[in-house]
Amino acid sequence: MQHIHDLIGVGFGPSNVALAIALDEKRHGSKPLDALFIERQPSFAWHPHMLLDQAHMQISFLKDLATLRNPTSRFTFVNYLHEKGRLTDFINLKSFFPSRHEFNDYLGWAAGQFEDACRYGEEVFDVQPEKQGGEVQFLRVRSRTADGRVQERLARNLVVSIGGVPNIPEGFRALRDDPRVFHSSSYLKDMAQHPQARRVAIVGAGQSAAEIFMDLQGRPGAPQVDFIMRARSIRPSDDSPFVNEVFNADFTDYMYSQGTEVRAALLDEFAQTNYAVADLDLIQQIYKVFYDQKVARGSRLRMLRQHDVRAVRAASDGIHLTLLDRDVQRESTVRYDAVVLATGYSRDQHKDLLAPLAPYIGPYDVDRYYRLKATPDFHPGIYLQGACEDSHGLSDTLLSVTSVRTGEIGNALLAAQSRARSAARDASQAVQI
Ligand SMILES: Cc1cc2nc3c(=O)[nH]c(=O)nc-3n(C[C@H](O)[C@H](O)[C@H](O)COP(=O)(O)OP(=O)(O)OC[C@H]3O[C@@H](n4cnc5c(N)ncnc54)[C@H](O)[C@@H]3O)c2cc1C
């Protein structure tokens, strides 16, 4: 008989690493949950192609993988610093916001302690229902290794934590295979393929666009850079204290308890904490760069505000973008050697992965503890991390509540495990009587 895992986690980014920690800390000497995580990258890496030298965290280090759930955990960022011998040096920095390089190292350090529980280099491509007695009891999780082999595993529960997929604007979709057009998620890797680029466009006005602009313009022998945005201005992300309360763990309860309309209004009201905004200090740095260019009477860098990309054409000499300047209603066409799309992410990839289960989990609604609601004849638990913004709030795609959320999912999984074990015990006692 094929082995059945208590849990398969799809993806081993921060969300599922935090879940592995929560499960490890919750077992209190009891038999551990048989959990296996499947990650498509060859080893742990947190947004590796956006690990820019100057980038730092946009969240306090105290919102790490464990502290808010269990401040005494050995997986806190503070304990990581202690083990690396940098705790007092970090204190001297007087900062809540480590560099992204350091946080990636912290996350990798934590992930490394669950090496046996993760299969790297495998991409899950679908999940099938496994029936017994006419009802779905298990899930058949199918993944593909880098060399094309298909693996199949059975699980009682699934936690899908696969992050976002690059959002490519309609006009650029036909150029998906053109290496001169790429998304910010692969920026460092793909930009390295264009060392000779003399003119580069960045499309977008959020944090990634702003970081990429600063990175590109400051490179030795930097190209001409057009920073193209629909907005009239880059806006600062609001991280002021009262507004920041929307990222508190208890705000999730408030959000979830509201009806659809209020939830949508809340997302809209606080969107400027996370979407199409950038850190104020970064905006100030960009302003200074343009100011210095004015002093030097240069023209290498342009910020094209109120500009729409109206047409995209690939030619042998470059990518031609037709831009509409909405201020003066004038179109112009500019040739670029490379175009970076800092156009965000979409978060509905789980629906493709779970498509074979659609008859049971149809509308993909989740309960308060992130479990997909299912028909009565469907028994496995499927939990989503990072795809519940509509119901659980803006913190869902960020790190803010990760440790608390994984504590909640961990409790739900352990409760299901103990129910299943006592049901099995009752059944065997009934047979003995
Ligand atoms: C550049 C950047 C900087 C950010 N900085 C911050 C920040 O400072 N603070 C903050 O709160 N948030 C930040 N975020 C938001 C980010 O979503 C979270 O930090 C965090 O990465 C969420 O973790 P996750 O595990 O849910 O998703 P991810 O980190 O995206 O991890 C998902 C993992 O699943 C794997 N995967 C995907 N599909 C499959 C599949 N089919 N099979 C197997 N594996 C799969 C991926 O390879 C990946 O490793 C940032 C995002 C970006 C892009």
Tab-separated table of N, CA, C and O in Angstrom, residues 376-424:
chain	number	residue	atom	x	y	z
A	376	PRO	N	-19.691	17.622	1.434
A	376	PRO	CA	-19.605	16.673	2.554
A	376	PRO	C	-18.861	15.372	2.221
A	376	PRO	O	-18.354	14.704	3.126
A	377	ASP	N	-18.783	15.017	0.940
A	377	ASP	CA	-18.108	13.760	0.581
A	377	ASP	C	-16.614	13.963	0.303
A	377	ASP	O	-15.946	13.096	-0.244
A	378	PHE	N	-16.098	15.124	0.696
A	378	PHE	CA	-14.673	15.430	0.467
A	378	PHE	C	-14.014	15.612	1.837
A	378	PHE	O	-14.316	16.564	2.562
A	379	HIS	N	-13.122	14.701	2.226
A	379	HIS	CA	-12.605	14.705	3.602
A	379	HIS	C	-11.217	15.313	3.804
A	379	HIS	O	-10.913	15.745	4.922
A	380	PRO	N	-10.343	15.353	2.786
A	380	PRO	CA	-9.016	15.939	3.050
A	380	PRO	C	-9.129	17.430	3.379
A	380	PRO	O	-10.068	18.099	2.945
A	381	GLY	N	-8.173	17.935	4.154
A	381	GLY	CA	-8.139	19.372	4.436
A	381	GLY	C	-7.176	20.051	3.471
A	381	GLY	O	-6.049	19.589	3.300
A	382	ILE	N	-7.646	21.121	2.831
A	382	ILE	CA	-6.744	21.900	1.959
A	382	ILE	C	-6.713	23.326	2.497
A	382	ILE	O	-7.759	23.973	2.630
A	383	TYR	N	-5.523	23.800	2.818
A	383	TYR	CA	-5.353	25.130	3.398
A	383	TYR	C	-4.564	26.000	2.421
A	383	TYR	O	-3.671	25.505	1.732
A	384	LEU	N	-4.906	27.278	2.390
A	384	LEU	CA	-4.213	28.208	1.487
A	384	LEU	C	-3.480	29.267	2.299
A	384	LEU	O	-4.060	29.862	3.212
A	385	GLN	N	-2.234	29.528	1.935
A	385	GLN	CA	-1.513	30.664	2.520
A	385	GLN	C	-1.145	31.613	1.385
A	385	GLN	O	-0.590	31.190	0.370
A	386	GLY	N	-1.453	32.879	1.563
A	386	GLY	CA	-1.057	33.874	0.563
A	386	GLY	C	-2.075	34.058	-0.548
A	386	GLY	O	-1.826	34.825	-1.480
A	387	ALA	N	-3.214	33.360	-0.465
A	387	ALA	CA	-4.232	33.502	-1.522
A	387	ALA	C	-5.573	33.900	-0.920
A	387	ALA	O	-6.612	33.705	-1.535
A	388	CYS	N	-5.545	34.437	0.304
A	388	CYS	CA	-6.802	34.729	1.016
A	388	CYS	C	-6.937	36.214	1.337
A	388	CYS	O	-7.569	36.579	2.334
A	389	GLU	N	-6.337	37.057	0.514
A	389	GLU	CA	-6.404	38.491	0.806
A	389	GLU	C	-7.854	38.983	0.846
A	389	GLU	O	-8.224	39.778	1.715
A	390	ASP	N	-8.682	38.501	-0.080
A	390	ASP	CA	-10.072	38.976	-0.152
A	390	ASP	C	-10.839	38.718	1.142
A	390	ASP	O	-11.702	39.496	1.524
A	391	SER	N	-10.549	37.607	1.805
A	391	SER	CA	-11.311	37.256	3.007
A	391	SER	C	-10.565	37.574	4.301
A	391	SER	O	-11.181	37.827	5.329
A	392	HIS	N	-9.211	37.558	4.260
A	392	HIS	CA	-8.437	37.695	5.498
A	392	HIS	C	-7.649	38.996	5.599
A	392	HIS	O	-7.055	39.272	6.636
A	393	GLY	N	-7.593	39.757	4.505
A	393	GLY	CA	-6.986	41.077	4.603
A	393	GLY	C	-5.616	41.193	3.962
A	393	GLY	O	-5.014	40.208	3.526
A	394	LEU	N	-5.129	42.432	3.943
A	394	LEU	CA	-3.901	42.762	3.217
A	394	LEU	C	-2.667	42.049	3.751
A	394	LEU	O	-1.677	41.877	3.044
A	395	SER	N	-2.705	41.638	5.011
A	395	SER	CA	-1.520	40.980	5.578
A	395	SER	C	-1.294	39.602	4.962
A	395	SER	O	-0.212	39.037	5.087
A	396	ASP	N	-2.309	39.068	4.282
A	396	ASP	CA	-2.233	37.673	3.837
A	396	ASP	C	-1.074	37.394	2.884
A	396	ASP	O	-0.505	36.306	2.896
A	397	THR	N	-0.721	38.363	2.035
A	397	THR	CA	0.344	38.106	1.055
A	397	THR	C	1.712	38.517	1.596
A	397	THR	O	2.714	38.380	0.902
A	398	LEU	N	1.733	39.055	2.807
A	398	LEU	CA	2.987	39.577	3.375
A	398	LEU	C	3.473	38.662	4.494
A	398	LEU	O	2.926	37.593	4.716
A	399	LEU	N	4.493	39.126	5.204
A	399	LEU	CA	5.020	38.314	6.302
A	399	LEU	C	4.333	38.628	7.631
A	399	LEU	O	4.516	37.901	8.613
A	400	SER	N	3.539	39.718	7.653
A	400	SER	CA	3.018	40.257	8.920
A	400	SER	C	2.423	39.214	9.858
A	400	SER	O	2.716	39.207	11.041
A	401	VAL	N	1.535	38.366	9.342
A	401	VAL	CA	0.844	37.432	10.238
A	401	VAL	C	1.296	35.989	10.012
A	401	VAL	O	0.679	35.060	10.527
A	402	THR	N	2.374	35.815	9.266
A	402	THR	CA	2.780	34.453	8.893
A	402	THR	C	2.913	33.533	10.103
A	402	THR	O	2.409	32.402	10.101
A	403	SER	N	3.582	34.017	11.148
A	403	SER	CA	3.818	33.112	12.287
A	403	SER	C	2.499	32.775	12.983
A	403	SER	O	2.268	31.623	13.364
A	404	VAL	N	1.623	33.762	13.118
A	404	VAL	CA	0.338	33.515	13.792
A	404	VAL	C	-0.535	32.604	12.925
A	404	VAL	O	-1.146	31.643	13.408
A	405	ARG	N	-0.572	32.907	11.633
A	405	ARG	CA	-1.394	32.103	10.715
A	405	ARG	C	-0.964	30.637	10.728
A	405	ARG	O	-1.798	29.733	10.761
A	406	THR	N	0.350	30.399	10.721
A	406	THR	CA	0.800	29.004	10.690
A	406	THR	C	0.503	28.315	12.020
A	406	THR	O	0.297	27.099	12.049
A	407	GLY	N	0.445	29.107	13.106
A	407	GLY	CA	0.017	28.528	14.384
A	407	GLY	C	-1.432	28.067	14.283
A	407	GLY	O	-1.796	26.978	14.741
A	408	GLU	N	-2.263	28.892	13.639
A	408	GLU	CA	-3.687	28.544	13.504
A	408	GLU	C	-3.866	27.320	12.605
A	408	GLU	O	-4.629	26.402	12.923
A	409	ILE	N	-3.140	27.310	11.489
A	409	ILE	CA	-3.258	26.156	10.579
A	409	ILE	C	-2.705	24.906	11.273
A	409	ILE	O	-3.281	23.815	11.184
A	410	GLY	N	-1.606	25.075	11.994
A	410	GLY	CA	-1.015	23.950	12.734
A	410	GLY	C	-2.014	23.365	13.722
A	410	GLY	O	-2.189	22.142	13.802
A	411	ASN	N	-2.716	24.239	14.463
A	411	ASN	CA	-3.725	23.750	15.424
A	411	ASN	C	-4.810	22.961	14.702
A	411	ASN	O	-5.246	21.907	15.166
A	412	ALA	N	-5.253	23.494	13.559
A	412	ALA	CA	-6.327	22.817	12.812
A	412	ALA	C	-5.849	21.445	12.335
A	412	ALA	O	-6.582	20.452	12.421
A	413	LEU	N	-4.602	21.369	11.867
A	413	LEU	CA	-4.072	20.091	11.372
A	413	LEU	C	-3.934	19.084	12.514
A	413	LEU	O	-4.289	17.909	12.373
A	414	LEU	N	-3.434	19.556	13.664
A	414	LEU	CA	-3.232	18.638	14.787
A	414	LEU	C	-4.578	18.167	15.349
A	414	LEU	O	-4.723	17.006	15.744
A	415	ALA	N	-5.567	19.067	15.349
A	415	ALA	CA	-6.898	18.668	15.832
A	415	ALA	C	-7.481	17.608	14.895
A	415	ALA	O	-8.057	16.608	15.349
A	416	ALA	N	-7.297	17.796	13.583
A	416	ALA	CA	-7.820	16.816	12.617
A	416	ALA	C	-7.114	15.478	12.807
A	416	ALA	O	-7.735	14.412	12.766
A	417	GLN	N	-5.793	15.547	13.069
A	417	GLN	CA	-5.025	14.311	13.264
A	417	GLN	C	-5.540	13.567	14.501
A	417	GLN	O	-5.746	12.358	14.477
A	418	SER	N	-5.786	14.318	15.594
A	418	SER	CA	-6.208	13.604	16.806
A	418	SER	C	-7.639	13.069	16.649
A	418	SER	O	-7.951	11.988	17.132
A	419	ARG	N	-8.490	13.790	15.887
A	419	ARG	CA	-9.842	13.249	15.621
A	419	ARG	C	-9.742	11.949	14.823
A	419	ARG	O	-10.399	10.963	15.134
A	420	ALA	N	-8.850	11.964	13.806
A	420	ALA	CA	-8.715	10.773	12.956
A	420	ALA	C	-8.194	9.597	13.780
A	420	ALA	O	-8.657	8.462	13.637
A	421	ARG	N	-7.232	9.880	14.700
A	421	ARG	CA	-6.665	8.780	15.496
A	421	ARG	C	-7.705	8.216	16.463
A	421	ARG	O	-7.802	7.012	16.648
A	422	SER	N	-8.507	9.118	17.090
A	422	SER	CA	-9.485	8.546	18.032
A	422	SER	C	-10.596	7.812	17.287
A	422	SER	O	-11.104	6.804	17.778
A	423	ALA	N	-10.922	8.267	16.064
A	423	ALA	CA	-11.926	7.531	15.279
A	423	ALA	C	-11.401	6.136	14.948
A	423	ALA	O	-12.124	5.136	15.058
A	424	ALA	N	-10.093	6.061	14.600
A	424	ALA	CA	-9.504	4.757	14.263
A	424	ALA	C	-9.495	3.857	15.501
A	424	ALA	O	-9.775	2.660	15.426
